[in-house]
mmCIF file with all atom_site columns, C-alpha atoms in Angstrom:
data_model
loop_
_atom_site.group_PDB
_atom_site.id
_atom_site.type_symbol
_atom_site.label_atom_id
_atom_site.label_alt_id
_atom_site.label_comp_id
_atom_site.label_asym_id
_atom_site.label_entity_id
_atom_site.label_seq_id
_atom_site.pdbx_PDB_ins_code
_atom_site.Cartn_x
_atom_site.Cartn_y
_atom_site.Cartn_z
_atom_site.occupancy
_atom_site.B_iso_or_equiv
_atom_site.pdbx_formal_charge
_atom_site.auth_seq_id
_atom_site.auth_comp_id
_atom_site.auth_asym_id
_atom_site.auth_atom_id
_atom_site.pdbx_PDB_model_num
ATOM 1   C CA . MET X 1 1   ? -82.817 40.727 -61.741 1.00 38.00 ? 182 MET X CA 1
ATOM 2   C CA . THR X 1 2   ? -83.357 43.665 -59.826 1.00 38.00 ? 183 THR X CA 1
ATOM 3   C CA . TRP X 1 3   ? -82.481 43.191 -55.645 1.00 36.00 ? 184 TRP X CA 1
ATOM 4   C CA . PRO X 1 4   ? -84.637 43.485 -53.297 1.00 39.00 ? 185 PRO X CA 1
ATOM 5   C CA . SER X 1 5   ? -83.806 47.323 -51.338 1.00 42.00 ? 186 SER X CA 1
ATOM 6   C CA . GLY X 1 6   ? -81.958 46.073 -47.774 1.00 42.00 ? 187 GLY X CA 1
ATOM 7   C CA . ASP X 1 7   ? -80.981 42.902 -49.769 1.00 43.00 ? 188 ASP X CA 1
ATOM 8   C CA . PRO X 1 8   ? -78.044 40.559 -47.808 1.00 43.00 ? 189 PRO X CA 1
ATOM 9   C CA . ASN X 1 9   ? -76.613 39.584 -51.105 1.00 44.00 ? 190 ASN X CA 1
ATOM 10  C CA . GLN X 1 10  ? -77.145 43.294 -52.825 1.00 42.00 ? 191 GLN X CA 1
ATOM 11  C CA . PRO X 1 11  ? -73.828 43.659 -54.464 1.00 43.00 ? 192 PRO X CA 1
ATOM 12  C CA . TYR X 1 12  ? -71.746 46.905 -53.632 1.00 40.00 ? 193 TYR X CA 1
ATOM 13  C CA . GLY X 1 13  ? -72.985 50.278 -54.289 1.00 45.00 ? 194 GLY X CA 1
ATOM 14  C CA . GLY X 1 14  ? -76.533 48.776 -54.494 1.00 46.00 ? 195 GLY X CA 1
ATOM 15  C CA . GLN X 1 15  ? -76.869 49.567 -57.949 1.00 49.00 ? 196 GLN X CA 1
ATOM 16  C CA . PRO X 1 16  ? -79.000 47.329 -59.614 1.00 50.00 ? 197 PRO X CA 1
ATOM 17  C CA . PRO X 1 17  ? -76.882 45.584 -63.160 1.00 49.00 ? 198 PRO X CA 1
ATOM 18  C CA . PRO X 1 18  ? -77.314 47.300 -66.221 1.00 51.00 ? 199 PRO X CA 1
ATOM 19  C CA . PRO X 1 19  ? -80.376 46.301 -68.350 1.00 52.00 ? 200 PRO X CA 1
ATOM 20  C CA . PRO X 1 20  ? -79.160 43.521 -71.675 1.00 52.00 ? 201 PRO X CA 1
ATOM 21  C CA . GLY X 1 21  ? -77.966 45.143 -74.433 1.00 51.00 ? 202 GLY X CA 1
ATOM 22  C CA . GLY X 1 22  ? -76.493 48.451 -72.988 1.00 49.00 ? 203 GLY X CA 1
ATOM 23  C CA . SER X 1 23  ? -75.556 51.180 -69.926 1.00 48.00 ? 204 SER X CA 1
ATOM 24  C CA . TRP X 1 24  ? -76.886 53.767 -68.105 1.00 50.00 ? 205 TRP X CA 1
ATOM 25  C CA . PRO X 1 25  ? -75.121 57.007 -67.501 1.00 52.00 ? 206 PRO X CA 1
ATOM 26  C CA . PRO X 1 26  ? -72.818 57.363 -64.613 1.00 51.00 ? 207 PRO X CA 1
ATOM 27  C CA . PRO X 1 27  ? -74.547 59.226 -62.153 1.00 53.00 ? 208 PRO X CA 1
ATOM 28  C CA . PRO X 1 28  ? -73.277 62.563 -61.899 1.00 53.00 ? 209 PRO X CA 1
ATOM 29  C CA . GLY X 1 29  ? -71.281 62.978 -58.799 1.00 50.00 ? 210 GLY X CA 1
ATOM 30  C CA . PRO X 1 30  ? -68.309 60.584 -57.932 1.00 52.00 ? 211 PRO X CA 1
ATOM 31  C CA . GLN X 1 31  ? -68.463 57.672 -59.429 1.00 53.00 ? 212 GLN X CA 1
ATOM 32  C CA . GLN X 1 32  ? -69.138 54.262 -58.036 1.00 51.00 ? 213 GLN X CA 1
ATOM 33  C CA . PRO X 1 33  ? -66.825 51.476 -58.510 1.00 50.00 ? 214 PRO X CA 1
ATOM 34  C CA . ALA X 1 34  ? -67.621 49.612 -61.314 1.00 49.00 ? 215 ALA X CA 1
ATOM 35  C CA . TYR X 1 35  ? -69.592 45.972 -61.035 1.00 48.00 ? 216 TYR X CA 1
ATOM 36  C CA . GLY X 1 36  ? -68.476 43.771 -58.719 1.00 51.00 ? 217 GLY X CA 1
ATOM 37  C CA . ALA X 1 37  ? -65.008 45.054 -57.647 1.00 54.00 ? 218 ALA X CA 1
ATOM 38  C CA . PRO X 1 38  ? -63.461 45.368 -54.558 1.00 58.00 ? 219 PRO X CA 1
ATOM 39  C CA . PRO X 1 39  ? -64.185 48.307 -51.700 1.00 58.00 ? 220 PRO X CA 1
ATOM 40  C CA . PRO X 1 40  ? -61.911 51.311 -51.441 1.00 59.00 ? 221 PRO X CA 1
ATOM 41  C CA . PRO X 1 41  ? -59.445 50.279 -48.456 1.00 57.00 ? 222 PRO X CA 1
ATOM 42  C CA . PRO X 1 42  ? -61.221 52.444 -45.280 1.00 55.00 ? 223 PRO X CA 1
ATOM 43  C CA . PRO X 1 43  ? -59.447 55.797 -44.618 1.00 52.00 ? 224 PRO X CA 1
ATOM 44  C CA . LEU X 1 44  ? -56.776 56.643 -42.225 1.00 49.00 ? 225 LEU X CA 1
ATOM 45  C CA . PRO X 1 45  ? -57.812 57.749 -38.538 1.00 47.00 ? 226 PRO X CA 1
ATOM 46  C CA . TYR X 1 46  ? -57.774 60.927 -38.501 1.00 40.00 ? 227 TYR X CA 1
ATOM 47  C CA . GLY X 1 47  ? -54.434 63.051 -37.772 1.00 41.00 ? 228 GLY X CA 1
ATOM 48  C CA . GLY X 1 48  ? -52.939 60.127 -38.787 1.00 39.00 ? 229 GLY X CA 1
ATOM 49  C CA . ALA X 1 49  ? -50.986 57.621 -36.898 1.00 39.00 ? 230 ALA X CA 1
ATOM 50  C CA . SER X 1 50  ? -52.194 56.644 -33.069 1.00 38.00 ? 231 SER X CA 1
ATOM 51  C CA . TYR X 1 51  ? -49.824 57.369 -30.398 1.00 36.00 ? 232 TYR X CA 1
ATOM 52  C CA . GLY X 1 52  ? -47.232 55.275 -30.641 1.00 40.00 ? 233 GLY X CA 1
ATOM 53  C CA . GLN X 1 53  ? -47.493 54.439 -33.361 1.00 41.00 ? 234 GLN X CA 1
ATOM 54  C CA . GLY X 1 54  ? -44.189 53.844 -36.134 1.00 42.00 ? 235 GLY X CA 1
ATOM 55  C CA . GLY X 1 55  ? -47.345 55.005 -39.549 1.00 42.00 ? 236 GLY X CA 1
ATOM 56  C CA . PRO X 1 56  ? -49.843 53.306 -41.025 1.00 44.00 ? 237 PRO X CA 1
ATOM 57  C CA . GLY X 1 57  ? -50.239 49.581 -40.456 1.00 43.00 ? 238 GLY X CA 1
ATOM 58  C CA . TYR X 1 58  ? -47.934 49.120 -37.180 1.00 42.00 ? 239 TYR X CA 1
ATOM 59  C CA . PRO X 1 59  ? -49.397 48.079 -34.032 1.00 48.00 ? 240 PRO X CA 1
ATOM 60  C CA . TYR X 1 60  ? -50.334 50.965 -30.821 1.00 45.00 ? 241 TYR X CA 1
ATOM 61  C CA . THR X 1 61  ? -47.174 50.309 -28.454 1.00 51.00 ? 242 THR X CA 1
ATOM 62  C CA . PRO X 1 62  ? -48.091 51.832 -25.220 1.00 52.00 ? 243 PRO X CA 1
ATOM 63  C CA . PRO X 1 63  ? -45.850 54.065 -23.576 1.00 57.00 ? 244 PRO X CA 1
ATOM 64  C CA . LYS X 1 64  ? -43.649 52.477 -20.667 1.00 58.00 ? 245 LYS X CA 1
ATOM 65  C CA . LYS X 1 65  ? -44.646 53.231 -17.235 1.00 57.00 ? 246 LYS X CA 1
ATOM 66  C CA . SER X 1 66  ? -41.803 54.448 -15.426 1.00 58.00 ? 247 SER X CA 1
ATOM 67  C CA . LYS X 1 67  ? -40.006 51.963 -12.013 1.00 57.00 ? 248 LYS X CA 1
ATOM 68  C CA . LYS X 1 68  ? -39.097 55.148 -10.373 1.00 59.00 ? 249 LYS X CA 1
ATOM 69  C CA . PRO X 1 69  ? -41.621 55.738 -8.320  1.00 61.00 ? 250 PRO X CA 1
ATOM 70  C CA . LEU X 1 70  ? -42.038 52.053 -6.597  1.00 58.00 ? 251 LEU X CA 1
ATOM 71  C CA . ILE X 1 71  ? -37.881 51.741 -6.607  1.00 62.00 ? 252 ILE X CA 1
ATOM 72  C CA . ILE X 1 72  ? -38.386 55.240 -4.380  1.00 63.00 ? 253 ILE X CA 1
ATOM 73  C CA . GLY X 1 73  ? -41.097 53.959 -2.246  1.00 61.00 ? 254 GLY X CA 1
ATOM 74  C CA . LEU X 1 74  ? -39.019 50.315 -1.500  1.00 60.00 ? 255 LEU X CA 1
ATOM 75  C CA . SER X 1 75  ? -36.366 52.382 -0.959  1.00 61.00 ? 256 SER X CA 1
ATOM 76  C CA . VAL X 1 76  ? -38.328 54.969 1.316   1.00 61.00 ? 257 VAL X CA 1
ATOM 77  C CA . LEU X 1 77  ? -40.284 51.470 2.580   1.00 58.00 ? 258 LEU X CA 1
ATOM 78  C CA . GLY X 1 78  ? -36.375 50.183 3.939   1.00 59.00 ? 259 GLY X CA 1
ATOM 79  C CA . VAL X 1 79  ? -35.259 53.221 5.753   1.00 56.00 ? 260 VAL X CA 1
ATOM 80  C CA . LEU X 1 80  ? -37.796 53.500 7.859   1.00 60.00 ? 261 LEU X CA 1
ATOM 81  C CA . ILE X 1 81  ? -37.819 49.841 8.241   1.00 64.00 ? 262 ILE X CA 1
ATOM 82  C CA . LEU X 1 82  ? -34.609 50.460 8.937   1.00 60.00 ? 263 LEU X CA 1
ATOM 83  C CA . LEU X 1 83  ? -34.896 53.422 11.139  1.00 59.00 ? 264 LEU X CA 1
ATOM 84  C CA . GLY X 1 84  ? -37.289 50.769 13.434  1.00 56.00 ? 265 GLY X CA 1
ATOM 85  C CA . ILE X 1 85  ? -34.845 48.077 14.043  1.00 56.00 ? 266 ILE X CA 1
ATOM 86  C CA . GLY X 1 86  ? -32.300 50.424 15.402  1.00 49.00 ? 267 GLY X CA 1
ATOM 87  C CA . VAL X 1 87  ? -34.375 52.181 17.501  1.00 42.00 ? 268 VAL X CA 1
ATOM 88  C CA . LEU X 1 88  ? -35.327 48.510 18.638  1.00 46.00 ? 269 LEU X CA 1
ATOM 89  C CA . ILE X 1 89  ? -31.356 48.079 19.134  1.00 44.00 ? 270 ILE X CA 1
ATOM 90  C CA . ILE X 1 90  ? -30.909 50.783 21.239  1.00 43.00 ? 271 ILE X CA 1
ATOM 91  C CA . GLY X 1 91  ? -34.071 49.841 23.740  1.00 41.00 ? 272 GLY X CA 1
ATOM 92  C CA . VAL X 1 92  ? -33.533 46.951 24.128  1.00 40.00 ? 273 VAL X CA 1
ATOM 93  C CA . PHE X 1 93  ? -29.164 47.886 25.407  1.00 41.00 ? 274 PHE X CA 1
ATOM 94  C CA . ALA X 1 94  ? -30.711 50.820 26.982  1.00 42.00 ? 275 ALA X CA 1
ATOM 95  C CA . LEU X 1 95  ? -32.990 48.805 29.579  1.00 45.00 ? 276 LEU X CA 1
ATOM 96  C CA . LYS X 1 96  ? -30.536 45.723 29.715  1.00 52.00 ? 277 LYS X CA 1
ATOM 97  C CA . ASP X 1 97  ? -28.770 47.114 32.542  1.00 75.00 ? 278 ASP X CA 1
ATOM 98  C CA . ASN X 1 98  ? -32.192 49.136 33.855  1.00 90.00 ? 279 ASN X CA 1
ATOM 99  C CA . THR X 1 99  ? -34.257 47.889 36.199  1.00 91.00 ? 280 THR X CA 1
ATOM 100 C CA . ILE X 1 100 ? -38.245 48.945 36.392  1.00 92.00 ? 281 ILE X CA 1
ATOM 101 C CA . ALA X 1 101 ? -38.355 50.759 39.239  1.00 91.00 ? 282 ALA X CA 1
ATOM 102 C CA . THR X 1 102 ? -41.594 48.259 40.823  1.00 91.00 ? 283 THR X CA 1
ATOM 103 C CA . ASN X 1 103 ? -39.892 45.689 40.332  1.00 93.00 ? 284 ASN X CA 1
ATOM 104 C CA . MET X 1 104 ? -36.771 46.402 42.644  1.00 95.00 ? 285 MET X CA 1
ATOM 105 C CA . LYS X 1 105 ? -35.620 43.548 44.652  1.00 95.00 ? 286 LYS X CA 1
ATOM 106 C CA . VAL X 1 106 ? -33.732 43.010 48.235  1.00 96.00 ? 287 VAL X CA 1
ATOM 107 C CA . GLY X 1 107 ? -29.839 42.950 46.915  1.00 95.00 ? 288 GLY X CA 1
ATOM 108 C CA . ASP X 1 108 ? -30.093 45.173 43.392  1.00 96.00 ? 289 ASP X CA 1
ATOM 109 C CA . CYS X 1 109 ? -27.103 47.203 43.184  1.00 97.00 ? 290 CYS X CA 1
ATOM 110 C CA . ILE X 1 110 ? -27.973 50.323 41.780  1.00 97.00 ? 291 ILE X CA 1
ATOM 111 C CA . THR X 1 111 ? -25.404 52.402 40.137  1.00 96.00 ? 292 THR X CA 1
ATOM 112 C CA . ASP X 1 112 ? -25.990 55.924 40.409  1.00 95.00 ? 293 ASP X CA 1
ATOM 113 C CA . LEU X 1 113 ? -29.608 57.013 41.969  1.00 91.00 ? 294 LEU X CA 1
ATOM 114 C CA . PRO X 1 114 ? -31.790 58.560 40.321  1.00 87.00 ? 295 PRO X CA 1
ATOM 115 C CA . SER X 1 115 ? -32.633 62.663 40.850  1.00 84.00 ? 296 SER X CA 1
ATOM 116 C CA . ASP X 1 116 ? -36.426 62.943 39.055  1.00 80.00 ? 297 ASP X CA 1
ATOM 117 C CA . ALA X 1 117 ? -39.147 63.083 40.900  1.00 76.00 ? 298 ALA X CA 1
ATOM 118 C CA . ARG X 1 118 ? -41.203 60.732 39.760  1.00 84.00 ? 299 ARG X CA 1
ATOM 119 C CA . VAL X 1 119 ? -38.748 57.362 38.864  1.00 87.00 ? 300 VAL X CA 1
ATOM 120 C CA . MET X 1 120 ? -39.406 55.226 35.871  1.00 90.00 ? 301 MET X CA 1
ATOM 121 C CA . THR X 1 121 ? -36.053 52.638 36.120  1.00 93.00 ? 302 THR X CA 1
ATOM 122 C CA . LEU X 1 122 ? -32.854 52.862 38.234  1.00 95.00 ? 303 LEU X CA 1
ATOM 123 C CA . PRO X 1 123 ? -29.751 51.572 36.805  1.00 96.00 ? 304 PRO X CA 1
ATOM 124 C CA . THR X 1 124 ? -28.858 48.546 38.422  1.00 96.00 ? 305 THR X CA 1
ATOM 125 C CA . THR X 1 125 ? -25.461 46.387 38.135  1.00 95.00 ? 306 THR X CA 1
ATOM 126 C CA . ASP X 1 126 ? -23.700 43.952 40.116  1.00 95.00 ? 307 ASP X CA 1
ATOM 127 C CA . CYS X 1 127 ? -23.189 44.687 43.640  1.00 95.00 ? 308 CYS X CA 1
ATOM 128 C CA . ALA X 1 128 ? -19.095 43.574 43.483  1.00 96.00 ? 309 ALA X CA 1
ATOM 129 C CA . GLN X 1 129 ? -18.583 46.408 41.506  1.00 96.00 ? 310 GLN X CA 1
ATOM 130 C CA . PRO X 1 130 ? -18.820 50.332 42.575  1.00 97.00 ? 311 PRO X CA 1
ATOM 131 C CA . HIS X 1 131 ? -21.985 51.730 43.095  1.00 97.00 ? 312 HIS X CA 1
ATOM 132 C CA . SER X 1 132 ? -24.291 54.078 44.949  1.00 97.00 ? 313 SER X CA 1
ATOM 133 C CA . GLY X 1 133 ? -27.444 52.396 46.265  1.00 97.00 ? 314 GLY X CA 1
ATOM 134 C CA . GLU X 1 134 ? -28.149 48.483 47.591  1.00 97.00 ? 315 GLU X CA 1
ATOM 135 C CA . VAL X 1 135 ? -32.137 48.430 48.109  1.00 97.00 ? 316 VAL X CA 1
ATOM 136 C CA . TYR X 1 136 ? -32.346 46.435 51.491  1.00 97.00 ? 317 TYR X CA 1
ATOM 137 C CA . ALA X 1 137 ? -36.024 46.294 52.106  1.00 97.00 ? 318 ALA X CA 1
ATOM 138 C CA . VAL X 1 138 ? -39.372 45.529 50.342  1.00 97.00 ? 319 VAL X CA 1
ATOM 139 C CA . ILE X 1 139 ? -42.372 47.002 52.972  1.00 96.00 ? 320 ILE X CA 1
ATOM 140 C CA . ASP X 1 140 ? -45.346 46.031 50.817  1.00 96.00 ? 321 ASP X CA 1
ATOM 141 C CA . MET X 1 141 ? -48.544 47.987 52.213  1.00 96.00 ? 322 MET X CA 1
ATOM 142 C CA . PRO X 1 142 ? -51.995 46.211 51.922  1.00 96.00 ? 323 PRO X CA 1
ATOM 143 C CA . ASP X 1 143 ? -54.497 46.055 49.582  1.00 95.00 ? 324 ASP X CA 1
ATOM 144 C CA . GLY X 1 144 ? -57.336 48.930 49.007  1.00 95.00 ? 325 GLY X CA 1
ATOM 145 C CA . ASP X 1 145 ? -58.031 51.969 47.713  1.00 96.00 ? 326 ASP X CA 1
ATOM 146 C CA . TYR X 1 146 ? -55.140 54.701 47.685  1.00 96.00 ? 327 TYR X CA 1
ATOM 147 C CA . PRO X 1 147 ? -54.039 55.039 51.311  1.00 96.00 ? 328 PRO X CA 1
ATOM 148 C CA . GLY X 1 148 ? -52.369 58.737 50.821  1.00 95.00 ? 329 GLY X CA 1
ATOM 149 C CA . GLN X 1 149 ? -49.510 60.403 51.849  1.00 94.00 ? 330 GLN X CA 1
ATOM 150 C CA . SER X 1 150 ? -49.964 60.195 55.197  1.00 95.00 ? 331 SER X CA 1
ATOM 151 C CA . LYS X 1 151 ? -50.414 56.486 55.369  1.00 96.00 ? 332 LYS X CA 1
ATOM 152 C CA . ILE X 1 152 ? -47.062 55.744 52.835  1.00 96.00 ? 333 ILE X CA 1
ATOM 153 C CA . ASP X 1 153 ? -45.236 58.449 54.480  1.00 95.00 ? 334 ASP X CA 1
ATOM 154 C CA . ALA X 1 154 ? -45.564 56.015 57.890  1.00 96.00 ? 335 ALA X CA 1
ATOM 155 C CA . TYR X 1 155 ? -45.148 53.603 56.048  1.00 96.00 ? 336 TYR X CA 1
ATOM 156 C CA . GLN X 1 156 ? -41.400 55.117 54.413  1.00 95.00 ? 337 GLN X CA 1
ATOM 157 C CA . ASN X 1 157 ? -40.899 55.734 58.268  1.00 96.00 ? 338 ASN X CA 1
ATOM 158 C CA . ARG X 1 158 ? -40.151 51.994 58.769  1.00 96.00 ? 339 ARG X CA 1
ATOM 159 C CA . CYS X 1 159 ? -36.471 52.667 56.165  1.00 97.00 ? 340 CYS X CA 1
ATOM 160 C CA . PRO X 1 160 ? -34.448 53.353 59.345  1.00 95.00 ? 341 PRO X CA 1
ATOM 161 C CA . ASP X 1 161 ? -35.180 50.432 62.006  1.00 95.00 ? 342 ASP X CA 1
ATOM 162 C CA . GLU X 1 162 ? -34.779 48.144 58.573  1.00 96.00 ? 343 GLU X CA 1
ATOM 163 C CA . LEU X 1 163 ? -31.159 49.687 57.911  1.00 95.00 ? 344 LEU X CA 1
ATOM 164 C CA . LEU X 1 164 ? -30.406 49.747 61.452  1.00 93.00 ? 345 LEU X CA 1
ATOM 165 C CA . SER X 1 165 ? -31.892 45.779 61.776  1.00 94.00 ? 346 SER X CA 1
ATOM 166 C CA . ILE X 1 166 ? -29.227 44.178 58.941  1.00 92.00 ? 347 ILE X CA 1
ATOM 167 C CA . ALA X 1 167 ? -26.687 47.127 59.435  1.00 92.00 ? 348 ALA X CA 1
ATOM 168 C CA . PRO X 1 168 ? -26.160 48.315 63.338  1.00 92.00 ? 349 PRO X CA 1
ATOM 169 C CA . ASP X 1 169 ? -23.184 50.795 62.333  1.00 90.00 ? 350 ASP X CA 1
ATOM 170 C CA . ALA X 1 170 ? -24.909 52.260 59.686  1.00 89.00 ? 351 ALA X CA 1
ATOM 171 C CA . ILE X 1 171 ? -25.989 54.867 61.687  1.00 84.00 ? 352 ILE X CA 1
ATOM 172 C CA . ASP X 1 172 ? -22.415 55.841 63.090  1.00 89.00 ? 353 ASP X CA 1
ATOM 173 C CA . ASP X 1 173 ? -21.164 56.199 58.815  1.00 92.00 ? 354 ASP X CA 1
ATOM 174 C CA . ASP X 1 174 ? -21.522 59.512 57.747  1.00 93.00 ? 355 ASP X CA 1
ATOM 175 C CA . SER X 1 175 ? -21.569 58.332 53.704  1.00 95.00 ? 356 SER X CA 1
ATOM 176 C CA . ILE X 1 176 ? -24.763 56.176 54.454  1.00 95.00 ? 357 ILE X CA 1
ATOM 177 C CA . GLY X 1 177 ? -27.908 57.654 53.662  1.00 95.00 ? 358 GLY X CA 1
ATOM 178 C CA . ILE X 1 178 ? -31.752 56.155 52.722  1.00 96.00 ? 359 ILE X CA 1
ATOM 179 C CA . TYR X 1 179 ? -33.714 56.512 49.083  1.00 95.00 ? 360 TYR X CA 1
ATOM 180 C CA . VAL X 1 180 ? -37.192 55.631 48.934  1.00 95.00 ? 361 VAL X CA 1
ATOM 181 C CA . LEU X 1 181 ? -39.841 54.420 46.053  1.00 95.00 ? 362 LEU X CA 1
ATOM 182 C CA . TYR X 1 182 ? -43.515 54.274 47.392  1.00 95.00 ? 363 TYR X CA 1
ATOM 183 C CA . PRO X 1 183 ? -46.435 54.454 45.271  1.00 94.00 ? 364 PRO X CA 1
ATOM 184 C CA . THR X 1 184 ? -48.074 57.630 43.932  1.00 94.00 ? 365 THR X CA 1
ATOM 185 C CA . PRO X 1 185 ? -51.882 57.683 43.046  1.00 94.00 ? 366 PRO X CA 1
ATOM 186 C CA . GLU X 1 186 ? -50.969 56.700 39.634  1.00 94.00 ? 367 GLU X CA 1
ATOM 187 C CA . THR X 1 187 ? -49.263 52.763 39.966  1.00 94.00 ? 368 THR X CA 1
ATOM 188 C CA . TRP X 1 188 ? -51.770 52.313 42.839  1.00 96.00 ? 369 TRP X CA 1
ATOM 189 C CA . LYS X 1 189 ? -53.619 51.702 40.457  1.00 95.00 ? 370 LYS X CA 1
ATOM 190 C CA . GLN X 1 190 ? -50.931 49.361 39.066  1.00 94.00 ? 371 GLN X CA 1
ATOM 191 C CA . ASP X 1 191 ? -51.074 47.474 41.660  1.00 94.00 ? 372 ASP X CA 1
ATOM 192 C CA . ASP X 1 192 ? -47.582 48.716 43.174  1.00 95.00 ? 373 ASP X CA 1
ATOM 193 C CA . ARG X 1 193 ? -47.792 48.590 47.281  1.00 96.00 ? 374 ARG X CA 1
ATOM 194 C CA . ALA X 1 194 ? -43.911 48.537 47.310  1.00 96.00 ? 375 ALA X CA 1
ATOM 195 C CA . ILE X 1 195 ? -42.065 50.508 49.862  1.00 97.00 ? 376 ILE X CA 1
ATOM 196 C CA . THR X 1 196 ? -38.598 50.396 48.785  1.00 97.00 ? 377 THR X CA 1
ATOM 197 C CA . CYS X 1 197 ? -35.810 50.766 51.038  1.00 97.00 ? 378 CYS X CA 1
ATOM 198 C CA . ILE X 1 198 ? -32.245 51.935 49.604  1.00 97.00 ? 379 ILE X CA 1
ATOM 199 C CA . ALA X 1 199 ? -29.082 51.991 50.779  1.00 96.00 ? 380 ALA X CA 1
ATOM 200 C CA . THR X 1 200 ? -27.539 55.064 49.470  1.00 96.00 ? 381 THR X CA 1
ATOM 201 C CA . PHE X 1 201 ? -23.214 55.498 49.015  1.00 96.00 ? 382 PHE X CA 1
ATOM 202 C CA . ASP X 1 202 ? -20.876 58.358 48.562  1.00 95.00 ? 383 ASP X CA 1
ATOM 203 C CA . PRO X 1 203 ? -18.758 57.519 47.584  1.00 95.00 ? 384 PRO X CA 1
ATOM 204 C CA . LYS X 1 204 ? -19.469 54.750 45.512  1.00 96.00 ? 385 LYS X CA 1
ATOM 205 C CA . ARG X 1 205 ? -18.262 51.306 47.035  1.00 94.00 ? 386 ARG X CA 1
ATOM 206 C CA . SER X 1 206 ? -18.251 47.732 46.084  1.00 96.00 ? 387 SER X CA 1
ATOM 207 C CA . GLY X 1 207 ? -19.891 44.896 47.698  1.00 94.00 ? 388 GLY X CA 1
ATOM 208 C CA . SER X 1 208 ? -22.910 44.244 49.825  1.00 92.00 ? 389 SER X CA 1
ATOM 209 C CA . LEU X 1 209 ? -24.068 45.350 52.437  1.00 87.00 ? 390 LEU X CA 1
ATOM 210 C CA . THR X 1 210 ? -25.038 42.078 53.990  1.00 78.00 ? 391 THR X CA 1
ATOM 211 C CA . GLU X 1 211 ? -21.112 41.105 53.647  1.00 76.00 ? 392 GLU X CA 1
#
């Protein structure tokens, strides 16, 4: 019998069976495998074994990825976290004995007077400890638009009278002075209305003015 062209049951090689009682001469070129013989093994890939193979028949082993970049990344992150914690701790300790200027109240004692024109915080301490100043009066200005420096100066000028009302002998004491905190156009927008009157001491003294 003959196999139709393209029949999937056609034997390997595609040759028709030899005629009864005879054989055909082999075709020119490479000899085809005998009828019924198993197919030859497929050729190896070009160039031999693939990268990572130990040789023909070995499974492909991908190269191991280095964990060094991950370790470096985690180390840097750890350092940044530690630095952040350190800054936070320093900030907490720095503010521990400091009071925001707008939060100062009567009876607060100041370790050292600020030298800057703009004061954000003041170092505070217990009045039983040596200190350079004490808040003795806080005068609140009325709400509204920023009143201007002349209006603020008028309120500041009330501080000497406030001091004499609680410490009449202060006028004759050359070691006592007056330091005033007042609103600026910037702090006024943040609802700062306080004129803070501070008695200053040189040298430092212990105890309160009211004692």
